[in-house]
Amino acid sequence: MSDKHNRRRRAARAVIGLVALVVGVLGLAAPASAAPPAAPTVSAGYGHTCAIPANGSLWCWGGNFSGVLGDGSTVSNRNSPVRIGDATTWASIDAGTVHNCATRTDGSLWCWGSNFRGQLGDGSTTSRNVPVRVGTATNWANVSAADSHTCAVRTDGTLWCWGFNRSGQLGTGPASYYETAPVRVDTATNWASVTTGFAHTCATRTDGTLWCWGDSTRGQLGVGILSYRATPTQVGTATTWQDVSAGYAFACATRTDGTLWCWGENGYGQLGANITYQTTPAQVGTATTWTGVNAGDNSACAARTDGSLWCWGNNMAAQLGDGTTVNRYAPTRVGTATTWTNDVAMNYHSCGVRADRSLWCWGNNDNGQLGDGTTTQRSAPAQLTLG
């Protein structure tokens, strides 16, 4: 689940639709933190996957608890991709544990699946088995879905969150236990991207600063505390943060100098080093060629400028794609391909897009979330065709 936004917000307002189309179709990674975010076209929930191919259609497969597949049903798992509706204007997708949110090229935002804590943002706590529009706004730029809360950035640089707020993960203060519709986070108008963990949230601003809030009992906010913050708190003083991605109780981010940093819980090696939990960002190795990072539940994957893909952390379901089920405390290369993009998603299974727009999945497959027609776990990437 990670994003980047615009170097000049004014220019982005004019081109955001075109950028979303180009990035989604080509699988391109956006440049430094000030540029529009690379729209993710594949996303992995706990037991399901959704993806948007080059034609702008939407497909989901795997477990269907609470109607998370969006095909109008709530009972049957799908071990092959199922198309959701007939629209061809989907731009980006992000999967939470059992809900999804997606943007369209017209800037509208849609969510579906579990809604127990209002995480769909439609003003109710009713689960939905088809996409339901969130309000009437047409300027949504990027969205991140977590376990029970969701946050999104608009093209005017404002940040909005909704859903569960027990740990302050909405960033709106401790007053509300949950919100069923988007609530604005502070008054800043230079938010660039947002990422949601289980009960914490992090976001970048167009000035390259990084901010986190919510649960930090394992150091996952990166601000040096083991407690909570109910409003955005800046992570250090650096102004070179490029993108950030939150996992269950940790987060990882890259900087514009190509370095990679992680913090929070490290029980499975998800910080990319054999260290204890970290309450502030710790650099992962010495490489300066990282282009983006995507955190899963207790694992992470990141691409480098040479197109190689590296994963680390929990590997109990072969979600690291290295042919084993051994946990890794340092980035481990996934095969030998040199065409991976930053469009990679993971949970207990992983899927990624290569430069030729091909889709590959691996890891846990108990609910058919690899989409290959089976429920057989895979320890290495296997190509999947949509449509």
Short mmCIF file of C-alpha atoms in Angstrom, two decimals:
data_model
loop_
_atom_site.label_atom_id
_atom_site.label_comp_id
_atom_site.label_asym_id
_atom_site.label_seq_id
_atom_site.Cartn_x
_atom_site.Cartn_y
_atom_site.Cartn_z
CA MET A 1 0.00 0.00 0.00
CA SER A 2 2.33 4.22 -1.23
CA ASP A 3 2.15 7.44 -3.35
CA LYS A 4 3.76 10.72 -4.43
CA HIS A 5 2.12 14.02 -5.49
CA ASN A 6 2.82 17.21 -7.39
CA ARG A 7 5.77 19.56 -7.62
CA ARG A 8 3.44 22.34 -8.58
CA ARG A 9 -0.08 21.75 -7.36
CA ARG A 10 -1.50 24.37 -9.70
CA ALA A 11 -0.17 22.56 -12.75
CA ALA A 12 -1.37 19.24 -11.39
CA ARG A 13 -4.95 20.46 -11.30
CA ALA A 14 -4.87 20.81 -15.06
CA VAL A 15 -3.19 17.52 -15.84
CA ILE A 16 -4.17 15.15 -13.04
CA GLY A 17 -6.58 13.19 -15.24
CA LEU A 18 -4.01 12.76 -17.98
CA VAL A 19 -1.31 11.77 -15.50
CA ALA A 20 -3.54 9.12 -13.95
CA LEU A 21 -4.29 7.68 -17.37
CA VAL A 22 -0.67 7.60 -18.54
CA VAL A 23 0.67 6.18 -15.30
CA GLY A 24 -2.07 3.59 -15.03
CA VAL A 25 -1.67 2.45 -18.61
CA LEU A 26 2.09 2.38 -18.78
CA GLY A 27 2.86 1.40 -15.18
CA LEU A 28 5.30 4.29 -14.91
CA ALA A 29 6.76 5.38 -11.59
CA ALA A 30 6.48 9.06 -10.81
CA PRO A 31 9.67 10.97 -10.10
CA ALA A 32 10.55 12.74 -6.86
CA SER A 33 8.14 13.57 -4.06
CA ALA A 34 6.86 16.75 -5.66
CA ALA A 35 5.56 15.02 -8.81
CA PRO A 36 2.09 13.47 -9.26
CA PRO A 37 1.83 10.00 -7.67
CA ALA A 38 2.15 6.84 -9.70
CA ALA A 39 -1.41 5.54 -9.64
CA PRO A 40 -1.39 1.95 -8.34
CA THR A 41 -3.17 -0.38 -10.75
CA VAL A 42 -2.94 -3.50 -8.55
CA SER A 43 -3.62 -3.86 -4.84
CA ALA A 44 -3.68 -6.77 -2.39
CA GLY A 45 -6.08 -7.10 0.53
CA TYR A 46 -5.93 -9.77 3.20
CA GLY A 47 -7.39 -12.49 0.98
CA HIS A 48 -8.29 -10.74 -2.26
CA THR A 49 -6.75 -8.77 -5.12
CA CYS A 50 -8.01 -6.05 -7.45
CA ALA A 51 -6.37 -4.67 -10.58
CA ILE A 52 -6.91 -2.22 -13.42
CA PRO A 53 -5.49 -3.23 -16.82
CA ALA A 54 -4.53 -0.81 -19.58
CA ASN A 55 -8.10 -0.42 -20.84
CA GLY A 56 -9.31 1.12 -17.58
CA SER A 57 -11.59 -1.76 -16.58
CA LEU A 58 -11.66 -3.10 -13.00
CA TRP A 59 -11.17 -6.71 -11.94
CA CYS A 60 -11.15 -8.43 -8.52
CA TRP A 61 -10.65 -12.01 -7.30
CA GLY A 62 -10.06 -14.09 -4.16
CA GLY A 63 -12.05 -14.09 -0.93
CA ASN A 64 -15.37 -12.27 -1.01
CA PHE A 65 -16.13 -11.51 2.65
CA SER A 66 -18.52 -8.54 2.97
CA GLY A 67 -18.76 -8.29 -0.81
CA VAL A 68 -15.19 -7.03 -1.13
CA LEU A 69 -14.90 -8.27 -4.72
CA GLY A 70 -17.57 -5.78 -5.77
CA ASP A 71 -19.34 -8.12 -8.20
CA GLY A 72 -22.73 -7.92 -6.47
CA SER A 73 -22.34 -11.12 -4.46
CA THR A 74 -21.16 -11.87 -0.92
CA VAL A 75 -20.84 -15.65 -0.79
CA SER A 76 -18.50 -17.11 -3.38
CA ASN A 77 -14.73 -16.82 -3.47
CA ARG A 78 -13.32 -16.34 -6.96
CA ASN A 79 -10.05 -18.00 -7.97
CA SER A 80 -10.06 -16.24 -11.33
CA PRO A 81 -10.48 -12.50 -12.04
CA VAL A 82 -14.05 -11.21 -12.28
CA ARG A 83 -14.81 -7.92 -13.98
CA ILE A 84 -16.56 -5.28 -11.87
CA GLY A 85 -19.17 -3.44 -13.92
CA ASP A 86 -18.48 -2.20 -17.42
CA ALA A 87 -16.73 1.13 -16.76
CA THR A 88 -13.41 1.76 -18.54
CA THR A 89 -12.46 4.88 -16.59
CA TRP A 90 -10.86 3.39 -13.48
CA ALA A 91 -7.55 5.09 -12.67
CA SER A 92 -6.19 3.69 -9.38
CA ILE A 93 -7.10 1.09 -6.76
CA ASP A 94 -6.16 0.46 -3.13
CA ALA A 95 -7.23 -2.55 -1.09
CA GLY A 96 -7.74 -2.61 2.65
CA THR A 97 -8.17 -5.75 4.71
CA VAL A 98 -11.71 -6.36 3.43
CA HIS A 99 -12.64 -3.16 1.64
CA ASN A 100 -11.40 -1.30 -1.43
CA CYS A 101 -11.39 2.25 -2.69
CA ALA A 102 -10.64 3.38 -6.23
CA THR A 103 -10.50 6.59 -8.25
CA ARG A 104 -11.75 7.20 -11.76
CA THR A 105 -10.29 9.45 -14.43
CA ASP A 106 -13.04 12.01 -13.74
CA GLY A 107 -11.65 12.45 -10.20
CA SER A 108 -14.51 10.64 -8.47
CA LEU A 109 -13.88 8.19 -5.61
CA TRP A 110 -15.63 4.85 -5.07
CA CYS A 111 -15.46 2.30 -2.22
CA TRP A 112 -16.95 -1.12 -1.45
CA GLY A 113 -16.69 -4.09 0.91
CA SER A 114 -16.78 -4.10 4.71
CA ASN A 115 -18.13 -0.93 6.30
CA PHE A 116 -18.40 -1.83 10.01
CA ARG A 117 -16.58 1.36 11.06
CA GLY A 118 -17.64 3.63 8.21
CA GLN A 119 -14.48 3.00 6.17
CA LEU A 120 -16.39 3.25 2.88
CA GLY A 121 -17.13 6.93 3.52
CA ASP A 122 -20.69 6.79 2.19
CA GLY A 123 -22.28 8.09 5.39
CA SER A 124 -23.34 4.66 6.64
CA THR A 125 -21.98 1.52 8.29
CA THR A 126 -23.60 -0.76 5.71
CA SER A 127 -21.28 -3.06 3.79
CA ARG A 128 -21.49 -2.80 -0.01
CA ASN A 129 -20.99 -5.53 -2.61
CA VAL A 130 -20.69 -3.08 -5.51
CA PRO A 131 -18.68 0.18 -5.75
CA VAL A 132 -20.47 3.11 -4.09
CA ARG A 133 -19.48 6.70 -4.78
CA VAL A 134 -17.98 8.74 -1.95
CA GLY A 135 -19.70 12.13 -2.02
CA THR A 136 -19.78 14.24 -5.16
CA ALA A 137 -16.23 15.62 -5.32
CA THR A 138 -14.39 15.25 -8.63
CA ASN A 139 -10.87 16.13 -7.48
CA TRP A 140 -9.66 13.02 -5.66
CA ALA A 141 -5.99 12.39 -6.47
CA ASN A 142 -4.96 9.32 -4.45
CA VAL A 143 -6.48 7.06 -1.79
CA SER A 144 -5.25 4.53 0.77
CA ALA A 145 -7.43 1.87 2.42
CA ALA A 146 -6.41 0.20 5.68
CA ASP A 147 -8.09 -2.29 8.00
CA SER A 148 -10.95 -0.06 9.17
CA HIS A 149 -10.06 3.44 8.02
CA THR A 150 -9.38 5.20 4.75
CA CYS A 151 -7.61 8.43 3.81
CA ALA A 152 -7.32 10.32 0.53
CA VAL A 153 -5.75 13.45 -0.94
CA ARG A 154 -7.47 15.84 -3.32
CA THR A 155 -5.84 17.78 -6.14
CA ASP A 156 -6.22 20.98 -4.11
CA GLY A 157 -3.73 19.55 -1.60
CA THR A 158 -6.28 18.87 1.13
CA LEU A 159 -6.28 15.60 3.09
CA TRP A 160 -9.37 13.70 4.20
CA CYS A 161 -9.86 10.59 6.38
CA TRP A 162 -12.81 8.50 7.57
CA GLY A 163 -13.62 5.24 9.35
CA PHE A 164 -12.26 3.96 12.66
CA ASN A 165 -10.48 6.46 14.91
CA ARG A 166 -9.88 4.64 18.19
CA SER A 167 -6.12 5.22 17.97
CA GLY A 168 -6.31 8.68 16.41
CA GLN A 169 -5.56 7.27 12.94
CA LEU A 170 -7.84 9.78 11.23
CA GLY A 171 -5.63 12.66 12.33
CA THR A 172 -8.64 14.74 13.30
CA GLY A 173 -8.16 14.54 17.08
CA PRO A 174 -9.60 12.09 19.63
CA ALA A 175 -13.17 13.42 19.74
CA SER A 176 -14.81 10.87 17.40
CA TYR A 177 -14.65 7.08 17.66
CA TYR A 178 -15.35 6.71 13.96
CA GLU A 179 -16.50 8.81 11.03
CA THR A 180 -18.75 7.55 8.24
CA ALA A 181 -17.90 10.32 5.75
CA PRO A 182 -14.64 12.11 4.82
CA VAL A 183 -13.42 14.57 7.44
CA ARG A 184 -10.70 17.08 6.61
CA VAL A 185 -7.34 16.67 8.36
CA ASP A 186 -6.02 20.05 9.61
CA THR A 187 -5.91 23.10 7.34
CA ALA A 188 -2.82 22.39 5.21
CA THR A 189 -3.23 22.56 1.44
CA ASN A 190 0.06 20.99 0.44
CA TRP A 191 -0.56 17.32 1.15
CA ALA A 192 0.92 15.12 -1.56
CA SER A 193 0.19 11.48 -0.69
CA VAL A 194 -1.16 9.35 2.13
CA THR A 195 -0.72 5.76 3.30
CA THR A 196 -2.66 3.86 5.96
CA GLY A 197 -1.45 1.10 8.27
CA PHE A 198 -3.56 -0.98 10.63
CA ALA A 199 -4.10 1.88 13.10
CA HIS A 200 -1.69 4.56 11.96
CA THR A 201 -1.37 6.87 8.99
CA CYS A 202 1.53 8.66 7.30
CA ALA A 203 1.54 11.31 4.58
CA THR A 204 3.96 13.46 2.63
CA ARG A 205 3.65 17.11 1.75
CA THR A 206 4.80 18.85 -1.42
CA ASP A 207 7.69 20.40 0.52
CA GLY A 208 9.17 16.92 1.01
CA THR A 209 8.27 16.64 4.69
CA LEU A 210 6.81 13.49 6.24
CA TRP A 211 4.02 13.36 8.83
CA CYS A 212 2.48 10.46 10.80
CA TRP A 213 -0.29 9.99 13.38
CA GLY A 214 -2.31 7.33 15.19
CA ASP A 215 -0.97 4.31 17.06
CA SER A 216 2.76 4.35 17.81
CA THR A 217 2.98 1.71 20.54
CA ARG A 218 5.58 -0.09 18.39
CA GLY A 219 7.24 3.08 17.14
CA GLN A 220 5.36 3.02 13.82
CA LEU A 221 4.93 6.80 13.65
CA GLY A 222 8.70 7.33 13.50
CA VAL A 223 8.55 10.30 15.83
CA GLY A 224 10.42 8.74 18.77
CA ILE A 225 7.45 7.74 20.92
CA LEU A 226 5.70 4.57 22.08
CA SER A 227 2.24 6.05 22.53
CA TYR A 228 -0.33 7.81 20.34
CA ARG A 229 -0.76 10.97 18.33
CA ALA A 230 -4.23 12.03 17.20
CA THR A 231 -3.04 14.79 14.85
CA PRO A 232 -0.25 14.89 12.23
CA THR A 233 3.26 15.02 13.73
CA GLN A 234 6.32 15.67 11.59
CA VAL A 235 8.87 12.87 11.28
CA GLY A 236 12.26 14.48 11.86
CA THR A 237 13.24 17.55 9.87
CA ALA A 238 14.16 16.08 6.47
CA THR A 239 12.59 17.66 3.39
CA THR A 240 13.62 14.96 0.93
CA TRP A 241 10.98 12.29 1.52
CA GLN A 242 9.82 10.81 -1.77
CA ASP A 243 7.20 8.19 -0.92
CA VAL A 244 5.99 6.31 2.14
CA SER A 245 4.08 3.07 2.69
CA ALA A 246 2.58 1.79 5.95
CA GLY A 247 2.28 -1.84 6.99
CA TYR A 248 0.55 -3.34 10.02
CA ALA A 249 2.71 -1.68 12.68
CA PHE A 250 5.64 -0.33 10.69
CA ALA A 251 6.35 1.94 7.76
CA CYS A 252 9.01 2.34 5.08
CA ALA A 253 9.86 5.29 2.86
CA THR A 254 12.33 6.38 0.22
CA ARG A 255 14.06 9.74 -0.13
CA THR A 256 14.96 11.67 -3.26
CA ASP A 257 18.59 10.56 -2.87
CA GLY A 258 17.49 6.95 -3.48
CA THR A 259 17.92 5.79 0.11
CA LEU A 260 15.42 3.52 1.88
CA TRP A 261 14.25 3.93 5.49
CA CYS A 262 11.99 1.88 7.78
CA TRP A 263 10.71 2.14 11.36
CA GLY A 264 8.31 0.50 13.83
CA GLU A 265 7.79 -3.20 14.63
CA ASN A 266 10.45 -5.66 13.42
CA GLY A 267 9.39 -9.10 14.64
CA TYR A 268 9.69 -10.60 11.14
CA GLY A 269 12.48 -8.45 9.72
CA GLN A 270 10.09 -6.00 8.06
CA LEU A 271 12.49 -3.14 8.78
CA GLY A 272 15.01 -4.74 6.45
CA ALA A 273 17.59 -5.29 9.18
CA ASN A 274 18.17 -7.61 12.14
CA ILE A 275 17.42 -4.98 14.76
CA THR A 276 14.79 -4.33 17.41
CA TYR A 277 11.81 -2.08 16.79
CA GLN A 278 12.70 1.47 15.84
CA THR A 279 10.89 4.63 16.96
CA THR A 280 12.63 6.78 14.33
CA PRO A 281 13.56 6.02 10.70
CA ALA A 282 16.55 3.69 10.27
CA GLN A 283 18.29 3.38 6.90
CA VAL A 284 18.05 0.01 5.16
CA GLY A 285 21.50 -0.91 3.91
CA THR A 286 23.57 1.61 1.94
CA ALA A 287 22.02 1.42 -1.53
CA THR A 288 21.02 4.71 -3.16
CA THR A 289 19.04 3.29 -6.08
CA TRP A 290 15.65 2.67 -4.49
CA THR A 291 12.76 4.12 -6.48
CA GLY A 292 9.78 3.26 -4.30
CA VAL A 293 8.57 0.93 -1.54
CA ASN A 294 5.34 -0.92 -0.77
CA ALA A 295 4.62 -2.29 2.71
CA GLY A 296 2.29 -5.19 3.39
CA ASP A 297 1.09 -6.68 6.66
CA ASN A 298 4.54 -7.54 8.05
CA SER A 299 6.53 -7.55 4.81
CA ALA A 300 7.71 -5.05 2.22
CA CYS A 301 8.90 -4.94 -1.38
CA ALA A 302 10.82 -2.22 -3.20
CA ALA A 303 12.10 -1.64 -6.71
CA ARG A 304 15.46 -0.22 -7.77
CA THR A 305 16.46 1.94 -10.70
CA ASP A 306 17.73 -1.13 -12.57
CA GLY A 307 14.22 -2.61 -12.56
CA SER A 308 15.00 -5.29 -10.00
CA LEU A 309 12.55 -6.12 -7.19
CA TRP A 310 13.52 -6.86 -3.60
CA CYS A 311 11.37 -8.07 -0.69
CA TRP A 312 11.88 -8.72 3.03
CA GLY A 313 10.08 -9.50 6.29
CA ASN A 314 7.44 -12.16 6.99
CA ASN A 315 7.54 -14.97 4.42
CA MET A 316 5.28 -17.58 6.04
CA ALA A 317 3.08 -17.73 2.93
CA ALA A 318 5.90 -17.29 0.39
CA GLN A 319 4.82 -13.66 -0.13
CA LEU A 320 8.43 -12.53 -0.65
CA GLY A 321 8.62 -14.46 -3.92
CA ASP A 322 12.15 -15.77 -3.40
CA GLY A 323 11.22 -19.43 -3.73
CA THR A 324 11.20 -20.07 0.04
CA THR A 325 9.10 -19.53 3.15
CA VAL A 326 12.04 -18.19 5.18
CA ASN A 327 11.63 -14.79 6.84
CA ARG A 328 14.17 -12.28 5.55
CA TYR A 329 15.83 -9.57 7.65
CA ALA A 330 17.37 -7.85 4.65
CA PRO A 331 16.07 -7.10 1.15
CA THR A 332 16.19 -10.30 -0.93
CA ARG A 333 15.96 -10.18 -4.70
CA VAL A 334 12.88 -11.61 -6.43
CA GLY A 335 14.14 -13.60 -9.41
CA THR A 336 16.32 -11.97 -12.08
CA ALA A 337 13.83 -9.76 -13.94
CA THR A 338 14.87 -6.15 -14.51
CA THR A 339 11.51 -4.78 -15.63
CA TRP A 340 9.64 -4.34 -12.34
CA THR A 341 7.83 -1.04 -11.73
CA ASN A 342 6.86 0.51 -8.41
CA ASP A 343 3.34 -0.85 -8.95
CA VAL A 344 3.67 -3.69 -6.41
CA ALA A 345 1.19 -4.66 -3.69
CA MET A 346 1.49 -7.17 -0.88
CA ASN A 347 -0.18 -8.66 2.17
CA TYR A 348 0.17 -12.41 2.68
CA HIS A 349 0.29 -12.58 -1.07
CA SER A 350 1.90 -10.18 -3.53
CA CYS A 351 1.27 -8.92 -7.04
CA GLY A 352 3.36 -6.64 -9.21
CA VAL A 353 3.35 -4.99 -12.62
CA ARG A 354 6.30 -5.07 -15.02
CA ALA A 355 7.23 -2.46 -17.60
CA ASP A 356 5.43 -4.37 -20.37
CA ARG A 357 2.22 -4.00 -18.27
CA SER A 358 2.16 -7.71 -17.45
CA LEU A 359 0.77 -8.72 -14.04
CA TRP A 360 2.48 -11.25 -11.78
CA CYS A 361 1.31 -12.73 -8.44
CA TRP A 362 2.71 -15.05 -5.76
CA GLY A 363 2.30 -16.10 -2.11
CA ASN A 364 -0.77 -17.28 -0.21
CA ASN A 365 -3.63 -18.56 -2.36
CA ASP A 366 -6.08 -20.10 0.12
CA ASN A 367 -8.92 -17.92 -1.21
CA GLY A 368 -7.85 -17.86 -4.85
CA GLN A 369 -6.24 -14.43 -4.45
CA LEU A 370 -3.52 -15.25 -7.00
CA GLY A 371 -6.22 -15.48 -9.67
CA ASP A 372 -4.70 -18.49 -11.42
CA GLY A 373 -7.77 -20.72 -11.13
CA THR A 374 -6.34 -22.69 -8.20
CA THR A 375 -5.86 -22.38 -4.45
CA THR A 376 -2.22 -23.47 -4.64
CA GLN A 377 0.39 -21.32 -2.92
CA ARG A 378 3.21 -20.02 -5.11
CA SER A 379 6.68 -19.11 -3.88
CA ALA A 380 7.74 -17.29 -7.05
CA PRO A 381 5.95 -14.84 -9.40
CA ALA A 382 3.55 -16.34 -11.95
CA GLN A 383 2.00 -14.27 -14.74
CA LEU A 384 -1.73 -13.56 -14.69
CA THR A 385 -3.81 -12.37 -17.64
CA LEU A 386 -6.94 -10.26 -17.18
CA GLY A 387 -9.87 -10.42 -19.57
#
